[in-house]
Short mmCIF file of C-alpha atoms and ligand atoms in Angstrom, two decimals:
data_model
loop_
_atom_site.label_atom_id
_atom_site.label_comp_id
_atom_site.label_asym_id
_atom_site.label_seq_id
_atom_site.Cartn_x
_atom_site.Cartn_y
_atom_site.Cartn_z
CA UNK A 1 0.00 0.00 0.00
CA UNK A 2 1.22 3.47 -0.75
CA UNK A 3 2.20 5.05 2.55
CA UNK A 4 -0.22 7.92 2.88
CA UNK A 5 0.59 8.62 6.48
CA UNK A 6 1.69 12.19 5.83
CA UNK A 7 -1.56 13.73 4.60
CA UNK A 8 -2.04 17.43 5.25
CA UNK A 9 -5.29 16.65 7.05
CA UNK A 10 -6.48 20.27 7.35
CA UNK A 11 -5.95 21.04 3.68
CA UNK A 12 -7.62 17.74 2.75
CA UNK A 13 -10.67 18.58 4.86
CA UNK A 14 -10.85 22.15 3.53
CA UNK A 15 -10.38 21.52 -0.19
CA UNK A 16 -11.34 17.91 -0.86
CA UNK A 17 -14.46 17.41 1.23
CA UNK A 18 -16.19 16.10 -1.89
CA UNK A 19 -14.42 12.77 -1.26
CA UNK A 20 -16.47 11.85 1.84
CA UNK A 21 -19.49 13.79 0.55
CA UNK A 22 -19.84 11.41 -2.38
CA UNK A 23 -19.34 8.47 -0.01
CA UNK A 24 -22.72 9.11 1.60
CA UNK A 25 -24.40 7.35 -1.32
CA UNK A 26 -22.22 4.29 -0.80
CA UNK A 27 -23.48 3.96 2.78
CA UNK A 28 -26.96 3.36 1.34
CA UNK A 29 -25.75 -0.06 0.15
CA UNK A 30 -25.46 -1.26 3.76
CA UNK A 31 -28.43 -3.40 4.77
CA UNK A 32 -29.67 -3.53 8.34
CA UNK A 33 -29.82 -1.46 11.48
CA UNK A 34 -27.42 -1.10 14.39
CA UNK A 35 -24.68 -2.94 12.55
CA UNK A 36 -21.15 -3.32 13.84
CA UNK A 37 -19.10 -1.65 11.10
CA UNK A 38 -15.40 -1.25 10.39
CA UNK A 39 -14.72 1.91 8.35
CA UNK A 40 -11.58 0.85 6.49
CA UNK A 41 -9.40 3.82 5.55
CA UNK A 42 -11.62 6.19 7.51
CA UNK A 43 -9.39 9.24 6.93
CA UNK A 44 -10.56 12.18 9.01
CA UNK A 45 -13.64 10.26 10.14
CA UNK A 46 -16.29 12.22 8.22
CA UNK A 47 -18.13 9.11 7.08
CA UNK A 48 -17.39 7.21 10.31
CA UNK A 49 -19.40 9.92 12.02
CA UNK A 50 -22.22 9.60 9.48
CA UNK A 51 -22.31 5.83 10.05
CA UNK A 52 -22.44 6.36 13.82
CA UNK A 53 -25.21 8.94 13.35
CA UNK A 54 -27.26 6.31 11.50
CA UNK A 55 -27.13 4.15 14.62
CA UNK A 56 -24.33 1.79 13.62
CA UNK A 57 -21.65 0.76 16.08
CA UNK A 58 -18.59 1.81 14.11
CA UNK A 59 -14.85 1.96 14.49
CA UNK A 60 -12.52 3.69 12.05
CA UNK A 61 -9.14 2.43 10.88
CA UNK A 62 -6.54 4.36 8.93
CA UNK A 63 -2.77 4.40 8.54
CA UNK A 64 -2.47 8.20 8.49
CA UNK A 65 -1.71 9.59 11.94
CA UNK A 66 -2.56 13.13 10.79
CA UNK A 67 -5.99 12.05 9.60
CA UNK A 68 -6.62 9.97 12.72
CA UNK A 69 -5.66 12.88 14.97
CA UNK A 70 -8.28 15.02 13.24
CA UNK A 71 -10.84 12.19 13.38
CA UNK A 72 -10.37 11.78 17.14
CA UNK A 73 -10.73 15.51 17.67
CA UNK A 74 -13.90 15.90 15.58
CA UNK A 75 -15.62 12.61 16.44
CA UNK A 76 -15.52 12.21 20.23
CA UNK A 77 -16.96 8.92 21.40
CA UNK A 78 -15.96 7.00 18.27
CA UNK A 79 -13.09 4.51 18.41
CA UNK A 80 -10.30 5.03 15.85
CA UNK A 81 -7.31 2.77 15.39
CA UNK A 82 -4.13 2.97 13.34
CA UNK A 83 -3.77 0.08 10.93
CA UNK A 84 -2.71 -1.05 7.47
CA UNK A 85 -5.60 -2.34 5.34
CA UNK A 86 -3.38 -5.09 3.91
CA UNK A 87 -2.12 -6.37 7.25
CA UNK A 88 -4.46 -6.26 10.21
CA UNK A 89 -6.23 -8.59 12.60
CA UNK A 90 -8.85 -7.49 15.09
CA UNK A 91 -10.15 -9.16 18.22
CA UNK A 92 -13.76 -9.03 17.03
CA UNK A 93 -15.82 -9.71 13.91
CA UNK A 94 -18.11 -7.17 12.25
CA UNK A 95 -21.46 -7.19 10.46
CA UNK A 96 -19.96 -4.98 7.76
CA UNK A 97 -16.76 -3.47 6.42
CA UNK A 98 -17.23 -0.14 4.66
CA UNK A 99 -14.63 1.67 2.58
CA UNK A 100 -14.75 4.82 0.48
CA UNK A 101 -12.08 6.06 -1.96
CA UNK A 102 -9.30 3.99 -0.42
CA UNK A 103 -8.87 0.60 -2.07
CA UNK A 104 -7.26 1.95 -5.28
CA UNK A 105 -4.29 3.08 -3.14
CA UNK A 106 -3.42 -0.56 -2.50
CA UNK A 107 -1.02 -2.07 -5.04
CA UNK A 108 -2.52 -4.83 -7.18
CA UNK A 109 -0.26 -7.48 -5.64
CA UNK A 110 -1.40 -6.51 -2.11
CA UNK A 111 -5.12 -6.58 -2.91
CA UNK A 112 -5.51 -10.29 -2.02
CA UNK A 113 -3.96 -9.64 1.41
CA UNK A 114 -6.41 -6.80 2.03
CA UNK A 115 -9.34 -8.99 1.01
CA UNK A 116 -8.21 -11.78 3.35
CA UNK A 117 -8.00 -9.29 6.24
CA UNK A 118 -11.49 -8.01 5.41
CA UNK A 119 -12.90 -11.52 5.12
CA UNK A 120 -11.38 -12.60 8.42
CA UNK A 121 -12.79 -9.65 10.34
CA UNK A 122 -16.33 -10.19 8.99
CA UNK A 123 -18.96 -12.49 10.43
CA UNK A 124 -20.36 -15.13 8.08
CA UNK A 125 -22.88 -13.31 5.87
CA UNK A 126 -21.21 -10.00 6.69
CA UNK A 127 -21.21 -7.25 4.08
CA UNK A 128 -18.22 -5.70 2.34
CA UNK A 129 -19.46 -2.41 0.84
CA UNK A 130 -17.11 -0.04 -0.93
CA UNK A 131 -16.41 2.48 -3.64
CA UNK A 132 -13.01 3.02 -5.23
CA UNK A 133 -11.48 4.34 -8.42
CA UNK A 134 -12.42 1.98 -11.23
CA UNK A 135 -11.11 1.09 -14.67
CA UNK A 136 -9.83 4.18 -16.54
CA UNK A 137 -10.26 6.43 -13.49
CA UNK A 138 -8.59 9.81 -14.17
CA UNK A 139 -7.25 8.39 -17.41
CA UNK A 140 -6.97 11.80 -19.10
CA UNK A 141 -4.95 13.14 -16.18
CA UNK A 142 -2.62 10.13 -15.97
CA UNK A 143 -2.10 10.09 -19.75
CA UNK A 144 -1.22 13.79 -19.74
CA UNK A 145 1.17 13.41 -16.81
CA UNK A 146 2.84 10.55 -18.66
CA UNK A 147 3.31 12.87 -21.67
CA UNK A 148 4.70 15.66 -19.47
CA UNK A 149 7.12 13.31 -17.74
CA UNK A 150 8.23 11.79 -21.07
CA UNK A 151 8.85 15.28 -22.54
CA UNK A 152 11.37 15.74 -19.71
CA UNK A 153 12.97 12.31 -20.14
CA UNK A 154 11.17 10.93 -17.06
CA UNK A 155 9.02 7.85 -16.60
CA UNK A 156 5.52 8.14 -15.18
CA UNK A 157 3.71 5.13 -13.73
CA UNK A 158 0.16 5.44 -12.41
CA UNK A 159 0.53 4.63 -8.74
CA UNK A 160 -2.98 3.24 -8.32
CA UNK A 161 -4.99 0.12 -9.04
CA UNK A 162 -8.19 0.82 -10.97
CA UNK A 163 -9.86 -2.55 -11.68
CA UNK A 164 -12.78 -3.53 -13.88
CA UNK A 165 -15.92 -5.12 -12.42
CA UNK A 166 -14.71 -8.49 -13.72
CA UNK A 167 -11.23 -8.21 -12.20
CA UNK A 168 -12.51 -7.18 -8.80
CA UNK A 169 -15.37 -9.69 -8.78
CA UNK A 170 -12.86 -12.49 -9.47
CA UNK A 171 -10.69 -11.33 -6.58
CA UNK A 172 -13.68 -11.16 -4.25
CA UNK A 173 -15.03 -14.53 -5.30
CA UNK A 174 -11.59 -16.09 -5.00
CA UNK A 175 -11.40 -14.85 -1.41
CA UNK A 176 -14.75 -16.29 -0.35
CA UNK A 177 -17.19 -13.50 -1.12
CA UNK A 178 -20.33 -13.49 -3.28
CA UNK A 179 -20.79 -10.26 -5.22
CA UNK A 180 -24.27 -8.79 -4.69
CA UNK A 181 -23.90 -5.43 -6.45
CA UNK A 182 -21.41 -3.94 -8.90
CA UNK A 183 -21.43 -0.74 -10.92
CA UNK A 184 -18.68 1.05 -12.83
CA UNK A 185 -19.67 4.60 -13.77
CA UNK A 186 -18.09 7.91 -14.77
CA UNK A 187 -18.49 10.74 -12.29
CA UNK A 188 -16.89 13.98 -13.50
CA UNK A 189 -16.06 15.77 -10.27
CA UNK A 190 -15.79 19.51 -9.66
CA UNK A 191 -12.39 20.60 -8.35
CA UNK A 192 -12.82 23.89 -6.54
CA UNK A 193 -10.68 26.90 -7.41
CA UNK A 194 -8.90 28.49 -10.32
CA UNK A 195 -5.98 26.06 -9.89
CA UNK A 196 -8.21 23.15 -8.90
CA UNK A 197 -6.54 20.58 -11.12
CA UNK A 198 -2.97 21.52 -10.13
CA UNK A 199 -3.96 21.41 -6.46
CA UNK A 200 -5.66 18.04 -6.88
CA UNK A 201 -2.54 16.61 -8.54
CA UNK A 202 -0.33 18.04 -5.78
CA UNK A 203 -2.50 16.50 -3.07
CA UNK A 204 -3.17 13.07 -4.56
CA UNK A 205 -0.47 12.16 -7.07
CA UNK A 206 2.72 12.11 -5.05
CA UNK A 207 4.68 8.94 -5.74
CA UNK A 208 5.73 9.70 -9.36
CA UNK A 209 6.95 13.16 -8.23
CA UNK A 210 9.03 11.83 -5.32
CA UNK A 211 12.66 12.98 -5.55
CA UNK A 212 11.98 15.69 -8.17
CA UNK A 213 12.69 19.26 -7.19
CA UNK A 214 9.79 21.55 -6.32
CA UNK A 215 10.18 23.80 -9.36
CA UNK A 216 10.06 20.84 -11.74
CA UNK A 217 6.99 19.40 -9.98
CA UNK A 218 5.18 22.74 -10.27
CA UNK A 219 6.13 23.07 -13.96
CA UNK A 220 4.83 19.58 -14.74
CA UNK A 221 1.54 20.23 -12.93
CA UNK A 222 1.12 23.64 -14.60
CA UNK A 223 1.86 22.28 -18.10
CA UNK A 224 -0.40 19.26 -17.57
CA UNK A 225 -3.26 21.53 -16.48
CA UNK A 226 -2.70 23.82 -19.46
CA UNK A 227 -2.81 20.87 -21.86
CA UNK A 228 -5.94 19.47 -20.21
CA UNK A 229 -7.91 22.73 -20.37
CA UNK A 230 -9.86 21.76 -23.52
CA UNK A 231 -10.96 18.48 -21.92
CA UNK A 232 -11.36 19.21 -18.21
CA UNK A 233 -12.10 22.96 -17.92
CA UNK A 234 -15.77 23.72 -18.54
CA UNK A 235 -17.38 27.12 -17.99
CA UNK A 236 -14.28 28.21 -16.06
CA UNK A 237 -14.49 25.21 -13.70
CA UNK A 238 -12.21 22.20 -13.44
CA UNK A 239 -13.65 18.69 -13.48
CA UNK A 240 -11.59 15.57 -12.91
CA UNK A 241 -12.48 12.51 -14.94
CA UNK A 242 -13.34 10.20 -12.07
CA UNK A 243 -14.70 6.71 -12.74
CA UNK A 244 -16.13 4.92 -9.71
CA UNK A 245 -16.32 1.21 -8.97
CA UNK A 246 -19.08 0.72 -6.42
CA UNK A 247 -19.62 -2.79 -5.08
CA UNK A 248 -21.18 -4.86 -2.38
CA UNK A 249 -20.29 -8.47 -1.48
CA UNK A 250 -21.13 -10.89 1.31
CA UNK A 251 -18.84 -13.31 3.10
CA UNK A 252 -19.86 -16.89 2.34
C1 LIG B 1 -10.09 8.39 -6.40
O1 LIG B 1 -10.81 8.59 -5.41
O2 LIG B 1 -10.51 7.78 -7.38
C2 LIG B 1 -8.69 8.87 -6.42
C3 LIG B 1 -8.33 9.93 -5.64
C4 LIG B 1 -7.02 10.36 -5.66
C5 LIG B 1 -6.11 9.75 -6.45
C6 LIG B 1 -6.48 8.70 -7.25
C7 LIG B 1 -7.78 8.26 -7.24
#
């Protein structure tokens, strides 16, 4: 899993609140009342709080200490724990595991480990409900960054895993889940501000830029945004080309 333990939690909460906002729809896939729920990759706890407000008995897990510190401050009474989604065991089993906008951060070869951890912490019949970046998520942005890197003699590799419905269903079924719902859909997403796209890239696409000097990083982001204007700037507003994979599965 990409180590995202150094998030600027305040900036994330201020500028990218659309991430948990969209997650509210994913919660609707959970069936039942007063469920015990693990919020996997809970970040600053925005959705953990929503789950608790719906009457569920929820705990949040994340590997970012900055995000967890904010979660503990803003969600008193909710339990939050530090943990790696690909390597955790808990002393209890849950009715449901919920995850929003997290699973694409896990490298493809670590996905089976994450699914085993999720399976093991669920009761039989328990629900695994999630949304993540799906096949061709942010493809225009990644393609343009690849071009900008190449123009400077650098290699760009997308540091995320964006599966198809078929790929992810196979993984789930191979781990002992039955898929009950699956949908892959485009969701162009407004990025606030005049420099919305550059700021989004700076916040979320870090690994390919690691080790490059600040000036070069800024130039690449600026040139990528300029080149993407015809495709992603509409009516003076930036939209990222998100594609979501929303699924629900039960443990057999
Ligand atoms: C996503 O939620 O799809 C996503 C966010 C940041 C980087 C990559 C993907």
